[in-house]
mmCIF file of C-alpha atoms in Angstrom:
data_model
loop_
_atom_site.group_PDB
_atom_site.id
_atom_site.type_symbol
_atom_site.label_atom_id
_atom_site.label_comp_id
_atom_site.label_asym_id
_atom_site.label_seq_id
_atom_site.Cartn_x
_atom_site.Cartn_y
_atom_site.Cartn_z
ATOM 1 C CA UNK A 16 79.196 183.382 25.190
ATOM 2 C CA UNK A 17 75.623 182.968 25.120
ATOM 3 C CA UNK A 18 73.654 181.559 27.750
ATOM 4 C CA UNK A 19 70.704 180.055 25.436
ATOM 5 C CA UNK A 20 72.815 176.771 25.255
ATOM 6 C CA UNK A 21 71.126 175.681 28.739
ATOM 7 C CA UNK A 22 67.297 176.463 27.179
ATOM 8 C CA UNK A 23 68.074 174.795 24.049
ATOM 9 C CA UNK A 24 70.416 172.280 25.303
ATOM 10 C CA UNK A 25 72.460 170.331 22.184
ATOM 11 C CA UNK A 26 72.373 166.363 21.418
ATOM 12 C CA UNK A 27 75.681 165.363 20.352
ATOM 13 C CA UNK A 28 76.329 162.113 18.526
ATOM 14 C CA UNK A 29 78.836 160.213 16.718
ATOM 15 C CA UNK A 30 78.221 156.575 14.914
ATOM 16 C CA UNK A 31 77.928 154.810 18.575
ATOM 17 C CA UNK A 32 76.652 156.918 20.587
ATOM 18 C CA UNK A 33 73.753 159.683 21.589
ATOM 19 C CA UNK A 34 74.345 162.444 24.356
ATOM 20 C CA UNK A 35 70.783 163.491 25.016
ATOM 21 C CA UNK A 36 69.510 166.279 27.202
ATOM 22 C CA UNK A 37 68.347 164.724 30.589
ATOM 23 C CA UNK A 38 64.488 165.289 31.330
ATOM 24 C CA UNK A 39 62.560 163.562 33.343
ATOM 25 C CA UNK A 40 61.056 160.683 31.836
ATOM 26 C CA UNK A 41 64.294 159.137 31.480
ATOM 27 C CA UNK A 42 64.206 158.565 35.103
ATOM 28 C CA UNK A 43 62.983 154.853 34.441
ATOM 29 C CA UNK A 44 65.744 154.076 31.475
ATOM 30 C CA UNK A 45 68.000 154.678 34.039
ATOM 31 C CA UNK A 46 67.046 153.131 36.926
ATOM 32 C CA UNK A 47 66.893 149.711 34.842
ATOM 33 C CA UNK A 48 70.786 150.737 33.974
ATOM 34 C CA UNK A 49 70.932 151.277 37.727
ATOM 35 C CA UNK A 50 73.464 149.049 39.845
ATOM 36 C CA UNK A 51 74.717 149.240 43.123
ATOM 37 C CA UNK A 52 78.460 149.298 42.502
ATOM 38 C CA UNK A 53 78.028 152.595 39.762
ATOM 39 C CA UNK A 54 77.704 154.263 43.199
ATOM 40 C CA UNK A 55 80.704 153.585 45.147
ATOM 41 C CA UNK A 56 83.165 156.680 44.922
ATOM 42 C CA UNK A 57 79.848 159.011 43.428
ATOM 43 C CA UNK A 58 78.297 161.625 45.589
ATOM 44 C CA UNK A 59 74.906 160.281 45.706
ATOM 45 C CA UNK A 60 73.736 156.666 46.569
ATOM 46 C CA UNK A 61 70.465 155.099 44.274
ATOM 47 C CA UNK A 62 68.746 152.191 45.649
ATOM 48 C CA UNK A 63 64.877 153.085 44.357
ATOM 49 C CA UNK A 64 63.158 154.650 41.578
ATOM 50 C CA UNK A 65 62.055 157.459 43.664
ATOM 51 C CA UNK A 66 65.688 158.241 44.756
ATOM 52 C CA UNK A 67 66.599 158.317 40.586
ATOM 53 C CA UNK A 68 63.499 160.774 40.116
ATOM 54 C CA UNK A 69 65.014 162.922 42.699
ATOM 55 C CA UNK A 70 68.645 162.652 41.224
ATOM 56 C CA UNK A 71 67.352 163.559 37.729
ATOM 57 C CA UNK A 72 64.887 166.593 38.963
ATOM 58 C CA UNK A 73 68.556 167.653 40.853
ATOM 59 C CA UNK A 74 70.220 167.611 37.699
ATOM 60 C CA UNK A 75 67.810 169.362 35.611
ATOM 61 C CA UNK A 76 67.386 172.047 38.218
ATOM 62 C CA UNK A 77 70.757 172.850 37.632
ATOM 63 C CA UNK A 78 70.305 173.438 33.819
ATOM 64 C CA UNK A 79 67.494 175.450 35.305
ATOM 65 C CA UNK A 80 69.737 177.425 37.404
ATOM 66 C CA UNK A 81 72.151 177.746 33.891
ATOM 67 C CA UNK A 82 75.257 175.923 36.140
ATOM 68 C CA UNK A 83 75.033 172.469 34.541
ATOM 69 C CA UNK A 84 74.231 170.368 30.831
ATOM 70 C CA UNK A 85 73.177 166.739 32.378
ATOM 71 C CA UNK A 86 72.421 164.568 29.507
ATOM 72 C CA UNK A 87 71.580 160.938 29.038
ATOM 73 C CA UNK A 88 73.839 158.141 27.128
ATOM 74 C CA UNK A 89 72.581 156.130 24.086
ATOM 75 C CA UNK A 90 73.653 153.335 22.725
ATOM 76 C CA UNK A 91 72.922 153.622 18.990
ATOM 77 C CA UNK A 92 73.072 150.116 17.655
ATOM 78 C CA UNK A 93 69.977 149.288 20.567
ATOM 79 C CA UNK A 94 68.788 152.430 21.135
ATOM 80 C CA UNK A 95 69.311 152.092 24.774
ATOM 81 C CA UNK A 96 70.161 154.477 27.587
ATOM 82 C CA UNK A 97 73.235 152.761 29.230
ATOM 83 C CA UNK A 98 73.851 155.942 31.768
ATOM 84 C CA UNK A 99 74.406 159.396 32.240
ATOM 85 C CA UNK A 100 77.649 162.373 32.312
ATOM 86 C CA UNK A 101 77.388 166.225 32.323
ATOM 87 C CA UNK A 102 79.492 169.402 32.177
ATOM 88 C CA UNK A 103 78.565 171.355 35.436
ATOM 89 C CA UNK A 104 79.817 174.064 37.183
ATOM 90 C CA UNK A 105 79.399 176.001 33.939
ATOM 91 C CA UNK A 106 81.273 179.924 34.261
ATOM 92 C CA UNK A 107 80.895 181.222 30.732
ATOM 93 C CA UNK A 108 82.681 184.528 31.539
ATOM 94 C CA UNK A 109 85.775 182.429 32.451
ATOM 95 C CA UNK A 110 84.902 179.830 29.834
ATOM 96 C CA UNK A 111 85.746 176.677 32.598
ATOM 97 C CA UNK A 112 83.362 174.186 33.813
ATOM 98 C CA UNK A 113 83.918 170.461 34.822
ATOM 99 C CA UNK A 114 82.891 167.407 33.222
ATOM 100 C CA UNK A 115 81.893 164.113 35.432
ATOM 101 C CA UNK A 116 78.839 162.535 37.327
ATOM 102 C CA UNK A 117 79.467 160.152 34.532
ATOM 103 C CA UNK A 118 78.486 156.747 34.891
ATOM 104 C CA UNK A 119 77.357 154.158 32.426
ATOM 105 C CA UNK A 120 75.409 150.404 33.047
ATOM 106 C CA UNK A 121 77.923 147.577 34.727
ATOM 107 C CA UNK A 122 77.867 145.801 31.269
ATOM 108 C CA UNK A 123 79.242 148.683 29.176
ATOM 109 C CA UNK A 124 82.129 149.773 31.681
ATOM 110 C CA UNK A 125 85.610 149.492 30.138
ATOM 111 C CA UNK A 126 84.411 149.488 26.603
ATOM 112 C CA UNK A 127 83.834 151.761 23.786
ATOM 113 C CA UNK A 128 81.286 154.554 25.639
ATOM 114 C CA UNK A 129 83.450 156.221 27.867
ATOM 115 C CA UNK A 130 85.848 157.561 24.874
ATOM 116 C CA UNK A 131 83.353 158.031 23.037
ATOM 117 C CA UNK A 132 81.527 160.066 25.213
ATOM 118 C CA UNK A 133 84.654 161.695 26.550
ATOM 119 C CA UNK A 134 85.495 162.696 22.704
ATOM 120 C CA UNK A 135 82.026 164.155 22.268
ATOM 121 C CA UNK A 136 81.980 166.337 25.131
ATOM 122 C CA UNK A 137 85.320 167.670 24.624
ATOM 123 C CA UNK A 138 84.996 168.747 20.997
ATOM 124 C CA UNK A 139 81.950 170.293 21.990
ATOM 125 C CA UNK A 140 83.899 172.447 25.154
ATOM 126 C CA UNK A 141 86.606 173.581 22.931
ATOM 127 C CA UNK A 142 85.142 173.478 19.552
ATOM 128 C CA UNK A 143 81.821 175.181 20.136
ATOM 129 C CA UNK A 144 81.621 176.594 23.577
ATOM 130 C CA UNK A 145 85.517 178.103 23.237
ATOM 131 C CA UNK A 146 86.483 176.583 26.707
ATOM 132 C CA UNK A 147 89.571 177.220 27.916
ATOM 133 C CA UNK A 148 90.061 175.119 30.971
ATOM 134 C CA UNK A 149 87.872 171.653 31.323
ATOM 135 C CA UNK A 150 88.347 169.929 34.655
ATOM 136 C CA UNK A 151 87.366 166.431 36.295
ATOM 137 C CA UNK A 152 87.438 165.342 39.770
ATOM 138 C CA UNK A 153 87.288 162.047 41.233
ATOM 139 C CA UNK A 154 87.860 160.333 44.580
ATOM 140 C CA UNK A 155 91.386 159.608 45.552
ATOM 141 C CA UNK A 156 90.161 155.889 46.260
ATOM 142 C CA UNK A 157 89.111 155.435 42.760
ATOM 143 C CA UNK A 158 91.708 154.227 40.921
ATOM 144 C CA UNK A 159 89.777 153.312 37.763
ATOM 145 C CA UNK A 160 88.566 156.410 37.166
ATOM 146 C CA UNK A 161 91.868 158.220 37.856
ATOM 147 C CA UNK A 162 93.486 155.779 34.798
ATOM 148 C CA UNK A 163 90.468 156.481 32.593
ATOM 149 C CA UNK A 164 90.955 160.737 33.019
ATOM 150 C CA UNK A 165 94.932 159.870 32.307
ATOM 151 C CA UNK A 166 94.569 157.984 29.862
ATOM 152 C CA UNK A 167 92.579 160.981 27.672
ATOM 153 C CA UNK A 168 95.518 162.906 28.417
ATOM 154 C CA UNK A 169 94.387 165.325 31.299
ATOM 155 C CA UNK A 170 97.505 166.663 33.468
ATOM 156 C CA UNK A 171 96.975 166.059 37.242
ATOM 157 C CA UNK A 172 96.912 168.941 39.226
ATOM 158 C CA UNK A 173 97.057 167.610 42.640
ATOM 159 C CA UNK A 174 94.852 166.536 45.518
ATOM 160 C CA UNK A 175 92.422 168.338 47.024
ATOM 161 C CA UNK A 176 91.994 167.393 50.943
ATOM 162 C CA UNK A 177 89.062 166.759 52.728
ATOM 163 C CA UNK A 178 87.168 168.005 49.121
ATOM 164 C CA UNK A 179 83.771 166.312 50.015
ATOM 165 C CA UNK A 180 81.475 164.374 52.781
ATOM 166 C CA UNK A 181 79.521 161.533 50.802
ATOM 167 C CA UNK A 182 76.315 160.211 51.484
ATOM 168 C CA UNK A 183 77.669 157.612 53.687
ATOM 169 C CA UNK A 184 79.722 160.600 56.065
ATOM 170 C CA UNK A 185 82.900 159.793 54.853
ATOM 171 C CA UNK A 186 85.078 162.687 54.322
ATOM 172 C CA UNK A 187 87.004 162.163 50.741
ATOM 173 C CA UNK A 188 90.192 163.714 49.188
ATOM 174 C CA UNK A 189 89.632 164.295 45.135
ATOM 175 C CA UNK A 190 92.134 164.309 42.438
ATOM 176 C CA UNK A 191 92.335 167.063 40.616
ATOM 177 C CA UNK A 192 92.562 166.911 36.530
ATOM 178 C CA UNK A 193 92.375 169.179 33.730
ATOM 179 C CA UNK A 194 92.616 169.536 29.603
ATOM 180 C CA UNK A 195 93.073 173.332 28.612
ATOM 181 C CA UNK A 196 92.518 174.731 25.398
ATOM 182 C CA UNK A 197 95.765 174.049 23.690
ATOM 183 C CA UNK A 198 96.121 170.292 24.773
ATOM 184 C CA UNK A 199 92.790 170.015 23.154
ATOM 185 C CA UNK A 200 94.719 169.249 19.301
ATOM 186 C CA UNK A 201 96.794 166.822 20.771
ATOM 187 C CA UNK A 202 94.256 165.194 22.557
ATOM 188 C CA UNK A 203 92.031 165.252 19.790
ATOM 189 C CA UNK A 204 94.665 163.451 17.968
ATOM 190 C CA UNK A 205 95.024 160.435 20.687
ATOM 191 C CA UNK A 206 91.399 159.688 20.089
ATOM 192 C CA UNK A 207 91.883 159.354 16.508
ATOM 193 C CA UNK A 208 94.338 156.607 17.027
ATOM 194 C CA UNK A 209 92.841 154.575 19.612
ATOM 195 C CA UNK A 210 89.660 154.308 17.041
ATOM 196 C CA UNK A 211 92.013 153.524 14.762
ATOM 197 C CA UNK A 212 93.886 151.315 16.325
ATOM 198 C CA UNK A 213 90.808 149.146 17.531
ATOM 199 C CA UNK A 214 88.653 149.553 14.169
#
């Protein structure tokens, strides 16, 4: 697999919505979709604009370092950057990496953009990159985010103890998910009917 995908990083895009490569002058599009809450169970805490620069240079250095794809969410119909995901922890000799650091602005939280980002990403793992194993991780406390990952269809591996220390020194346990490469048709499939089913 070729490692040119982190200099020449793709946009994906359906009809809703634009994954954009990070850089840095989205720093100020997304502190304005910056709220306090979005950083509860996440491993970094934003309260300033210099604390989003920071975040963002972070992320890009890890496209740098060829580990990491950060990109930036757009809302189509407003052109608007409503938050950010990316695939990190990138091994493209084992074809794994994880997908998550995703969060979107308080307004657009259970709606439409996290499928539709989830879909996006995924095709592009399997369908381009030739993944084999896509995993997410999340904070045992969070139970939102642990019915969002089910409900794409990820299996739950287990817990992992003691997986982190946040910002704020507490120690965490994560949940472990994954989709592998031959879930991926299914999978694909359940997307198809929840846009149906809501069209």
């Amino acid at each position: 697999m070729d490692n040119t995908i982190f200099q020449d990083q793709q946009m994906l895009e359906n009809e809703k919505i634009k994954l954009i490569p990070l850089e840095h002058h989205h720093s100020n599009a997304l502190f304005e979709a910056n709220h306090p809450e979005i950083w509860s169970f996440m491993l970094s805490e934003i309260s300033t604009l210099d604390e989003m620069e920071q975040w963002v240079a972070s992320a890009i250095q890890l496209r740098e370092q060829e580990i990491a794809l950060p990109f930036v969410v757009v809302l189509k119909e407003k052109n608007q950057i409503i938050g950010s995901t990316r695939l990190f922890d990138i091994n493209l000799n084992q074809k794994s990496c994880e997908l998550g650091s995703t969060w979107y602005r308080k307004y657009y939280q259970k709606s439409f953009v996290n499928s539709n980002c989830k879909y996006l990403i995924l095709q592009y793992c399997f369908e381009e990159l030739e993944m084999v194993r896509v995993q997410f991780k999340t904070d045992e406390r969070n139970k939102r985010s642990q019915r969002a990952i089910e409900r794409l269809g990820a299996v739950k591996e287990g817990v992992m103890r003691n997986e982190r220390i946040l910002p704020g020194g507490f120690v965490r346990n994560a949940v472990l998910y994954s989709i592998i490469n031959k879930d991926w048709n299914s999978i694909k499939k359940g997307f198809a009917y929840r846009d149906s089913k809501y069209q």
